[in-house]
JSON list of C-alpha atoms in Angstrom, two decimals:
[
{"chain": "A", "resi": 1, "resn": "UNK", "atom": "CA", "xyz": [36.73, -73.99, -60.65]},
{"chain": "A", "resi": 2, "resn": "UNK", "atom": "CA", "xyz": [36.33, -77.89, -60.08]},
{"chain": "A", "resi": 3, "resn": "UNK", "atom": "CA", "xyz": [38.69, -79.70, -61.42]},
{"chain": "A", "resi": 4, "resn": "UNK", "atom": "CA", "xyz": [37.90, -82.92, -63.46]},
{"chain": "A", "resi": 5, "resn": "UNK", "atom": "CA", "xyz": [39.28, -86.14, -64.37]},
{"chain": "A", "resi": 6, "resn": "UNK", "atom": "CA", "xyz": [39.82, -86.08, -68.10]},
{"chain": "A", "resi": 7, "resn": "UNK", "atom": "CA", "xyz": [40.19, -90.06, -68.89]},
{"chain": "A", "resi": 8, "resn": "UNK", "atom": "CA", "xyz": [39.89, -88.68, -72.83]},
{"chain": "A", "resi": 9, "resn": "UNK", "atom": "CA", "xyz": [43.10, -88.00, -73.60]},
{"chain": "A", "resi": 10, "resn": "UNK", "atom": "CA", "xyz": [44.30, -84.67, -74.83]},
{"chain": "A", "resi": 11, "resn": "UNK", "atom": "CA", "xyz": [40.94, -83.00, -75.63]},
{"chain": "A", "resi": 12, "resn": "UNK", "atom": "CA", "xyz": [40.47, -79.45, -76.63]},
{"chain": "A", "resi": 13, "resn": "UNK", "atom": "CA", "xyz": [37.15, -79.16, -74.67]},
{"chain": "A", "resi": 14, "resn": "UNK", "atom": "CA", "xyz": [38.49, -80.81, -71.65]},
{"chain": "A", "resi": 15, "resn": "UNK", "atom": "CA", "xyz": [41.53, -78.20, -71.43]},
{"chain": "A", "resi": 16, "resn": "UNK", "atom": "CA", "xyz": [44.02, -80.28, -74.08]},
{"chain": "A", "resi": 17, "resn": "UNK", "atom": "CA", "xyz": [46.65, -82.30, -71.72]},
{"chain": "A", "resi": 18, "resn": "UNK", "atom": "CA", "xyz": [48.52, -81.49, -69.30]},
{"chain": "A", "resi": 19, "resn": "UNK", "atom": "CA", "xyz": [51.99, -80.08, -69.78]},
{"chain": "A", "resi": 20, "resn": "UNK", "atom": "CA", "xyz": [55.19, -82.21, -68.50]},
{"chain": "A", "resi": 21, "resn": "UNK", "atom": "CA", "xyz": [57.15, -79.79, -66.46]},
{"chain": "A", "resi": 22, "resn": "UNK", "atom": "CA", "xyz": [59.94, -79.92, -69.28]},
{"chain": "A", "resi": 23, "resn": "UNK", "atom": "CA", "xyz": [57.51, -78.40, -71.14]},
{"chain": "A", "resi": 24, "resn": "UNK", "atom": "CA", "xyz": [56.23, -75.36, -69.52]},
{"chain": "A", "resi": 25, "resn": "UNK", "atom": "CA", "xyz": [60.27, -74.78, -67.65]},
{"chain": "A", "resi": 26, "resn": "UNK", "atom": "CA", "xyz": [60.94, -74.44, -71.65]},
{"chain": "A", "resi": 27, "resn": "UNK", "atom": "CA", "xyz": [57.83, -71.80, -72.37]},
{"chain": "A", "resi": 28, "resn": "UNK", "atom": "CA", "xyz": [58.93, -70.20, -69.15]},
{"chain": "A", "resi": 29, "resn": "UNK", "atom": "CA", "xyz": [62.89, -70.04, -70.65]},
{"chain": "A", "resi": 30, "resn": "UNK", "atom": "CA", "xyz": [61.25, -69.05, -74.12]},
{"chain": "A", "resi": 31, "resn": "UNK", "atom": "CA", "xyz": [59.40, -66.06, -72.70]},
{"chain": "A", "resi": 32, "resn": "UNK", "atom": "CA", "xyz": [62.20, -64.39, -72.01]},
{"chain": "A", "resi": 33, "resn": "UNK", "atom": "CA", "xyz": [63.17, -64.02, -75.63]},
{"chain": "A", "resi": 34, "resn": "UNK", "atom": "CA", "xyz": [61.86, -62.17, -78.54]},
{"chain": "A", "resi": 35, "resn": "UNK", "atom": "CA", "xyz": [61.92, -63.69, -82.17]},
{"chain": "A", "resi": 36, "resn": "UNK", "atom": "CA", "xyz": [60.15, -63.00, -85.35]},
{"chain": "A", "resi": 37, "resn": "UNK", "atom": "CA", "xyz": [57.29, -65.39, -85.38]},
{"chain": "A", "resi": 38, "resn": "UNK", "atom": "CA", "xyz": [57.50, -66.13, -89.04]},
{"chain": "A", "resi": 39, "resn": "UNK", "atom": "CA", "xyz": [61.01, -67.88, -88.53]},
{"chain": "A", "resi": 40, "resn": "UNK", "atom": "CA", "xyz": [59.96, -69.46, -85.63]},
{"chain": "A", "resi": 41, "resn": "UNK", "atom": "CA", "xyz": [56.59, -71.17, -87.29]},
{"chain": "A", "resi": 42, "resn": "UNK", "atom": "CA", "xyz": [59.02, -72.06, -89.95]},
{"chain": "A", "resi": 43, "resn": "UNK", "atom": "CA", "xyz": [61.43, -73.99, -87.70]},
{"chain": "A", "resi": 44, "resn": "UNK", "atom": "CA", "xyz": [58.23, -75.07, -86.12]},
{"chain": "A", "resi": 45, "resn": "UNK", "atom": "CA", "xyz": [57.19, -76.85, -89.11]},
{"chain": "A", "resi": 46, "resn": "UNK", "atom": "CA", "xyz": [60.18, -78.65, -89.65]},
{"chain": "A", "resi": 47, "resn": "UNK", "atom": "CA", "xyz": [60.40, -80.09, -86.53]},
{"chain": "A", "resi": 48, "resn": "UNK", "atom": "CA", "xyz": [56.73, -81.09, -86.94]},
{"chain": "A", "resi": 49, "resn": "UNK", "atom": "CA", "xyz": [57.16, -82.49, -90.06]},
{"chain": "A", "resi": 50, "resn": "UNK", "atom": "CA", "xyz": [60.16, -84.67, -88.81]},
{"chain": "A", "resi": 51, "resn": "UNK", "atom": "CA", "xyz": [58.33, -85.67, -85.82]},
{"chain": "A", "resi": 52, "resn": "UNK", "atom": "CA", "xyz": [55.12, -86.97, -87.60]},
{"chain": "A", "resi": 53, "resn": "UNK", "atom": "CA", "xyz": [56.53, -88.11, -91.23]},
{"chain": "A", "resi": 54, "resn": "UNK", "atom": "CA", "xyz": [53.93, -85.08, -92.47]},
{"chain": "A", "resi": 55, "resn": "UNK", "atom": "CA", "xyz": [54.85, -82.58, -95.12]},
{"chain": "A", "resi": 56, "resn": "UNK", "atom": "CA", "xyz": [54.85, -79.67, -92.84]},
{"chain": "A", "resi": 57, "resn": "UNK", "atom": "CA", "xyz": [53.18, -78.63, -89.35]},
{"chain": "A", "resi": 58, "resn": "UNK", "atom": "CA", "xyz": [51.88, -75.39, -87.82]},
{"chain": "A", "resi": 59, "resn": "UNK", "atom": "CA", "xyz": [51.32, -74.95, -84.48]},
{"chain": "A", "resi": 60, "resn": "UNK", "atom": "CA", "xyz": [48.09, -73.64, -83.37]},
{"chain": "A", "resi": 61, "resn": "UNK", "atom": "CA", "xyz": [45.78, -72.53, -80.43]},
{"chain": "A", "resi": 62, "resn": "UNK", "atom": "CA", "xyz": [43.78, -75.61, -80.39]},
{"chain": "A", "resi": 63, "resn": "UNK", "atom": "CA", "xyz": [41.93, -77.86, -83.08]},
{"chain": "A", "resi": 64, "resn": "UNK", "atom": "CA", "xyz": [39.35, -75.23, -83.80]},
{"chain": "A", "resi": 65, "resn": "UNK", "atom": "CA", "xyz": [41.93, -72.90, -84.92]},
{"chain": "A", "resi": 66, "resn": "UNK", "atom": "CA", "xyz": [43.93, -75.83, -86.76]},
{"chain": "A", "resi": 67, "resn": "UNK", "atom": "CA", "xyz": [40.91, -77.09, -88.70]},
{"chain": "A", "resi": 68, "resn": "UNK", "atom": "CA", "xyz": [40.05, -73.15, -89.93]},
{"chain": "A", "resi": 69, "resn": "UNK", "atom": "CA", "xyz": [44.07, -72.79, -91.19]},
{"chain": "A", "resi": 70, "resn": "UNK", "atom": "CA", "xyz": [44.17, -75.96, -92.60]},
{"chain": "A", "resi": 71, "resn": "UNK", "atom": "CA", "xyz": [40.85, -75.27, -94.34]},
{"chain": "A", "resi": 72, "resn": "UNK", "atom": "CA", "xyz": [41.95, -72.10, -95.82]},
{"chain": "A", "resi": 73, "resn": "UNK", "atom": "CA", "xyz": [45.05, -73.27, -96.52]},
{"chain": "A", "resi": 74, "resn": "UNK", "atom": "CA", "xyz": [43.54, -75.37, -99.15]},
{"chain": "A", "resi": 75, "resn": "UNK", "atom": "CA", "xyz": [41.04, -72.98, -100.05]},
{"chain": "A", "resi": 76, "resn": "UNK", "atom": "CA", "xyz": [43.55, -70.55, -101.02]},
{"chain": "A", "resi": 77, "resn": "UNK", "atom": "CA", "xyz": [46.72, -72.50, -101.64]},
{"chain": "A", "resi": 78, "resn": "UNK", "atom": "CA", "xyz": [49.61, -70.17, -102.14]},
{"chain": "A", "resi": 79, "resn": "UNK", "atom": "CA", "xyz": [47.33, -67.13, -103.92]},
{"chain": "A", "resi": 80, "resn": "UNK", "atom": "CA", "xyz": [47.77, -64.52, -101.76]},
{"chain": "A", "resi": 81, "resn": "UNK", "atom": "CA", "xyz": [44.91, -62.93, -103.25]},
{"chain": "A", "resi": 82, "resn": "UNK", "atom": "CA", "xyz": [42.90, -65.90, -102.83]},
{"chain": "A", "resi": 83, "resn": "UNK", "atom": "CA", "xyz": [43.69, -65.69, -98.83]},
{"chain": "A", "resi": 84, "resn": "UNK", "atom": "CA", "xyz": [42.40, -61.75, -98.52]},
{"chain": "A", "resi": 85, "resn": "UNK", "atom": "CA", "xyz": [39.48, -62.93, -100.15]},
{"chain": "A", "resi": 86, "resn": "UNK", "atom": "CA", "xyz": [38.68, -65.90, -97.21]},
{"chain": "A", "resi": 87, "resn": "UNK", "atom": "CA", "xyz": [35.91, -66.77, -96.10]},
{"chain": "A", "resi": 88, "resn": "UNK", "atom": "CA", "xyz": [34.36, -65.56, -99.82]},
{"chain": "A", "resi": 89, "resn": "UNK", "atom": "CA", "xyz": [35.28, -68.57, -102.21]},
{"chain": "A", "resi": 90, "resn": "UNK", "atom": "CA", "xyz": [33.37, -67.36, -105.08]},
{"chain": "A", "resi": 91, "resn": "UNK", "atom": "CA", "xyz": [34.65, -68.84, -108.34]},
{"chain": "A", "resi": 92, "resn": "UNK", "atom": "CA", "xyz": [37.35, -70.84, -106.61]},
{"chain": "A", "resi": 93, "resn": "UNK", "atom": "CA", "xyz": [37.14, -75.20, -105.12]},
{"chain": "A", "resi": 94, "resn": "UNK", "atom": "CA", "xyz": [35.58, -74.74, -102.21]},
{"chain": "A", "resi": 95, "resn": "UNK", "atom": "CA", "xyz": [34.16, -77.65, -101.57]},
{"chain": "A", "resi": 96, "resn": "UNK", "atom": "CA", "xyz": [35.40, -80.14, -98.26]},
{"chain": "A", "resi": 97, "resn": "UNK", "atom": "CA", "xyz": [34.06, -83.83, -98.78]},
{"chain": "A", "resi": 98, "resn": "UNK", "atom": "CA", "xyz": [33.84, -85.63, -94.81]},
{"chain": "A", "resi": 99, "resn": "UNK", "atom": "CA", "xyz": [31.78, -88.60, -93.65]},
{"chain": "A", "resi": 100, "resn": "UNK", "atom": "CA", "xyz": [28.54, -87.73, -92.59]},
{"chain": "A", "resi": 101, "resn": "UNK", "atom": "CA", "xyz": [29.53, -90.13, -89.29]},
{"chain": "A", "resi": 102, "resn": "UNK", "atom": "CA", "xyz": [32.59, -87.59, -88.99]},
{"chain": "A", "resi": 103, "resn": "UNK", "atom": "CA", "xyz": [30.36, -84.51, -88.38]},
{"chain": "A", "resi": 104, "resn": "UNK", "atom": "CA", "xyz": [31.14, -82.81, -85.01]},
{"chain": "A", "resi": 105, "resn": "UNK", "atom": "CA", "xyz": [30.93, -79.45, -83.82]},
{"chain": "A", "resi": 106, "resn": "UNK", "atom": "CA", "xyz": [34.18, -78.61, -85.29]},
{"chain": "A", "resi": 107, "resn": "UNK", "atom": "CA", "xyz": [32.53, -78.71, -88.41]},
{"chain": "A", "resi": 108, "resn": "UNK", "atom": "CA", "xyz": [32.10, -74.51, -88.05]},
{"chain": "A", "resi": 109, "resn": "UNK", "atom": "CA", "xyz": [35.89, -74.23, -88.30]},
{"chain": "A", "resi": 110, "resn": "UNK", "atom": "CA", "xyz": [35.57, -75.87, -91.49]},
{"chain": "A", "resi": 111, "resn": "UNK", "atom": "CA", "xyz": [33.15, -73.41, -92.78]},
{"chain": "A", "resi": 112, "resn": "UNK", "atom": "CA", "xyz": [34.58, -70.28, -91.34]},
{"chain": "A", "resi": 113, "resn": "UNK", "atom": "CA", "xyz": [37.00, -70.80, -93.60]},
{"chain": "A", "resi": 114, "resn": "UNK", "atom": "CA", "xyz": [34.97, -70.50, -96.67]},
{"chain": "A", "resi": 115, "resn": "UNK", "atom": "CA", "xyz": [34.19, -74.16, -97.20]},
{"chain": "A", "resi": 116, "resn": "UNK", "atom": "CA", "xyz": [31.26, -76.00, -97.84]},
{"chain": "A", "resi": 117, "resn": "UNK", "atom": "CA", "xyz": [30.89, -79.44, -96.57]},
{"chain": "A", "resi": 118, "resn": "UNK", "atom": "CA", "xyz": [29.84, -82.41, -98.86]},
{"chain": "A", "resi": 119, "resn": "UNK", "atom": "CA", "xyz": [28.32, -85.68, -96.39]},
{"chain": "A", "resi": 120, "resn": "UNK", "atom": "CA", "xyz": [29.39, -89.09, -97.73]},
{"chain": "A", "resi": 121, "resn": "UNK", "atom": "CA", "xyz": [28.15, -92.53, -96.30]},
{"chain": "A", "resi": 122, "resn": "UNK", "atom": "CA", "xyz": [25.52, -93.47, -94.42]},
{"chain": "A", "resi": 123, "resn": "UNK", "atom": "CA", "xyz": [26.28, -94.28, -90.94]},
{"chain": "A", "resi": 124, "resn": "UNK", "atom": "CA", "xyz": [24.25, -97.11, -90.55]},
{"chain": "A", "resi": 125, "resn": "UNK", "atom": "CA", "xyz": [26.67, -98.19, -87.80]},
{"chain": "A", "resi": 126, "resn": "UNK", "atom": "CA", "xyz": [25.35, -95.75, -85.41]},
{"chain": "A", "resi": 127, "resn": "UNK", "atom": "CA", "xyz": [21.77, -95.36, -86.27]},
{"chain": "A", "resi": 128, "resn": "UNK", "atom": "CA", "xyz": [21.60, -99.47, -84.66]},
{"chain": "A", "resi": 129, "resn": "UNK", "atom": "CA", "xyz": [21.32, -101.28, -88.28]},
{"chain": "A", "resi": 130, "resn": "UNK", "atom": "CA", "xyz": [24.82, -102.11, -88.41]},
{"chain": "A", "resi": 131, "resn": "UNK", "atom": "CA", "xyz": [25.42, -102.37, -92.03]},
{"chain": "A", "resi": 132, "resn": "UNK", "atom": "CA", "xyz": [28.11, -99.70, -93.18]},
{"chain": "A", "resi": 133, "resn": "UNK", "atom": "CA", "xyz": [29.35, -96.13, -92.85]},
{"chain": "A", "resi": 134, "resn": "UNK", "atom": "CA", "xyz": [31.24, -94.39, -95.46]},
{"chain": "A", "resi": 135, "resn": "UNK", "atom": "CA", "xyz": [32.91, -96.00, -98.23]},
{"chain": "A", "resi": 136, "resn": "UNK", "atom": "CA", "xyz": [35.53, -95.31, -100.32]},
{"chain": "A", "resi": 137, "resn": "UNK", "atom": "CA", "xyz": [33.78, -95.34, -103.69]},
{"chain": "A", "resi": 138, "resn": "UNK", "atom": "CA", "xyz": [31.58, -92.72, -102.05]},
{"chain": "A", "resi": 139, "resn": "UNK", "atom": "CA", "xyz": [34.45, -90.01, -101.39]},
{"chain": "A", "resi": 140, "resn": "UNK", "atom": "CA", "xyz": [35.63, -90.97, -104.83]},
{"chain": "A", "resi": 141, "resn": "UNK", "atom": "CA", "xyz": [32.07, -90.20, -107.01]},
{"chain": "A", "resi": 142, "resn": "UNK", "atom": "CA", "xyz": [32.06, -86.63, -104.60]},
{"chain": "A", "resi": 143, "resn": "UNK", "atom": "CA", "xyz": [35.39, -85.60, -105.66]},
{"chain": "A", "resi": 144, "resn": "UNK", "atom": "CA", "xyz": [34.91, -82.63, -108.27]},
{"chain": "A", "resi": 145, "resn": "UNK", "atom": "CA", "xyz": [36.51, -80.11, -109.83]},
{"chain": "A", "resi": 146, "resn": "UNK", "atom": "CA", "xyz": [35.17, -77.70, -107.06]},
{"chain": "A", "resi": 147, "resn": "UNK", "atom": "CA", "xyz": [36.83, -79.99, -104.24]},
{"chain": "A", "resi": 148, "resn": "UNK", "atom": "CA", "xyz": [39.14, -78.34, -102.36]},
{"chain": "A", "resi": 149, "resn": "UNK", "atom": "CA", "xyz": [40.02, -80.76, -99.70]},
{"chain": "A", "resi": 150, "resn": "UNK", "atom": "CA", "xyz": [38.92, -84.13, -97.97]},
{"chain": "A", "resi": 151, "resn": "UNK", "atom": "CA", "xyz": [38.47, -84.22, -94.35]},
{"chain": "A", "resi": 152, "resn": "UNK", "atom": "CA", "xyz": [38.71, -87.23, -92.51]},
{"chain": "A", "resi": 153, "resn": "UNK", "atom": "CA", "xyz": [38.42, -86.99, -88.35]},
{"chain": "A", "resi": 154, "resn": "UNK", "atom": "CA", "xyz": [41.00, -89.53, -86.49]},
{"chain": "A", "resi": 155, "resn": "UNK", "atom": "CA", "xyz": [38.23, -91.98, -84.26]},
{"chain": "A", "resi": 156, "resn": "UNK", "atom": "CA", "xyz": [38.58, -95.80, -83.59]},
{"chain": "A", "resi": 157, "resn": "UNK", "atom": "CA", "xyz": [35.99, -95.66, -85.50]},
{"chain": "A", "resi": 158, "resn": "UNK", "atom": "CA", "xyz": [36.28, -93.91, -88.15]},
{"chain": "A", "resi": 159, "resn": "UNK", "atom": "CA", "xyz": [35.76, -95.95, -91.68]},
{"chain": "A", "resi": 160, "resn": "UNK", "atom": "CA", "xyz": [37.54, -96.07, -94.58]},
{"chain": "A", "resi": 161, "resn": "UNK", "atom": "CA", "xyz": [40.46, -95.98, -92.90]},
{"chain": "A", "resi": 162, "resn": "UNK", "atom": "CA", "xyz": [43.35, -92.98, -93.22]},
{"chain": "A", "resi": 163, "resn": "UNK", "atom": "CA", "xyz": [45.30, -94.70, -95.53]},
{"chain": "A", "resi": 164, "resn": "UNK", "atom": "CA", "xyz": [42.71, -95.80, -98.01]},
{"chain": "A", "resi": 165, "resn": "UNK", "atom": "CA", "xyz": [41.70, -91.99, -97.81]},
{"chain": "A", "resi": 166, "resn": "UNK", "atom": "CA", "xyz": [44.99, -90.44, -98.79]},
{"chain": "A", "resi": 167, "resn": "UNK", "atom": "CA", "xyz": [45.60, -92.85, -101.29]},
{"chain": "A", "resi": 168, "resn": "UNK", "atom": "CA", "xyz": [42.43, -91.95, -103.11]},
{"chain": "A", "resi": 169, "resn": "UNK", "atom": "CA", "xyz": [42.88, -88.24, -102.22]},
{"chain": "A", "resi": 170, "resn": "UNK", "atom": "CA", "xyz": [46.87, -88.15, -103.31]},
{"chain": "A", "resi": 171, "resn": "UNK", "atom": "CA", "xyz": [45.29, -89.85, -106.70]},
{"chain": "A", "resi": 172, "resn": "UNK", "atom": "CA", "xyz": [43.15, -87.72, -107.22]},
{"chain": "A", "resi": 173, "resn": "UNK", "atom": "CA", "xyz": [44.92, -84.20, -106.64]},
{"chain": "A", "resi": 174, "resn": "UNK", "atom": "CA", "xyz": [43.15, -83.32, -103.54]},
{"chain": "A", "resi": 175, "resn": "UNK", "atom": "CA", "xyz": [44.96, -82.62, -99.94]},
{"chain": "A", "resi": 176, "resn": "UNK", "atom": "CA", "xyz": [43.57, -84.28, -96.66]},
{"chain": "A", "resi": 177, "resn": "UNK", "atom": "CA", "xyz": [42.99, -82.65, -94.19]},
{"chain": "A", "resi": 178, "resn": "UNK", "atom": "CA", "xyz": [42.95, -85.00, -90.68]},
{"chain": "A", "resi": 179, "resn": "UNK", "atom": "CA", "xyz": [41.16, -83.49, -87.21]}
]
């Protein structure tokens, strides 16, 4: 294969980042070991969570595969018969409110999950008129009892900001989801 120069940043589609030796000398050490995966996911977390100031962490193959956990994570919360149900949310919050600006192809993760995606805003930023994209009243007035989650995708762009969307989200009962 060619190889490429990736001047992205760590990018799923563009084969993540490259691993600092450190790194894959400590996979290398770690594959020589065996340990029950639910103990290490939980240690996992923690260190995650300590790292990044987040309530937990879990370590995935890629953002795909984060974005379809995450999503059914709030889908199903801790029901366990709720999660053998996944993807079918019938009768349960299954709604995920996102900026219609934030739509990307990981979008399908979303939905493989169960959910069902509710567009805010108008991105009149990108369509060359300039004038707004989504707004915080707008996630607020698409928050209903059938919400499950807000997503909200980490760009320079990206309007309202992170904060303003957890603050809203926290206030009204709903988890964030971030991509």
């Amino acid at each position: 294969l060619r190889t490429i120069v990736n001047a992205s940043g760590p990018s799923t589609r563009l084969t993540g980042g490259i691993m600092r030796p450190e790194v894959a000398e400590a996979m290398a050490e770690a594959s020589q070991w065996c340990v029950d995966l639910a103990e290490l996911q939980g240690r996992a977390s923690e260190v995650i969570a300590e790292a990044t100031g987040a309530e937990a962490g879990y370590v995935t193959a890629g953002a795909s595969a984060a974005l379809m956990l995450g999503s059914a994570a709030c889908l199903a919360g801790l029901d366990p018969a709720k999660m053998n149900r996944l993807p079918d949310t019938t009768g349960m919050p299954n709604e995920v409110v996102m900026a219609r600006s934030h739509r990307n192809m990981y979008d399908h993760a979303v939905a493989q999950a169960g959910a069902k995606l509710i567009e805010v805003g108008i991105p009149d930023r990108f369509s060359g008129a300039g004038v707004r994209d989504a707004q915080v009243w707008e996630y607020d007035a698409a928050i209903t009892d059938k919400t499950a989650a807000v997503l909200w995708v980490a760009q320079a762009h990206s309007e309202p900001t992170l904060k303003e969307i957890v603050a809203l989200a926290h206030r009204r009962g709903v988890p964030v989801i971030v991509d």
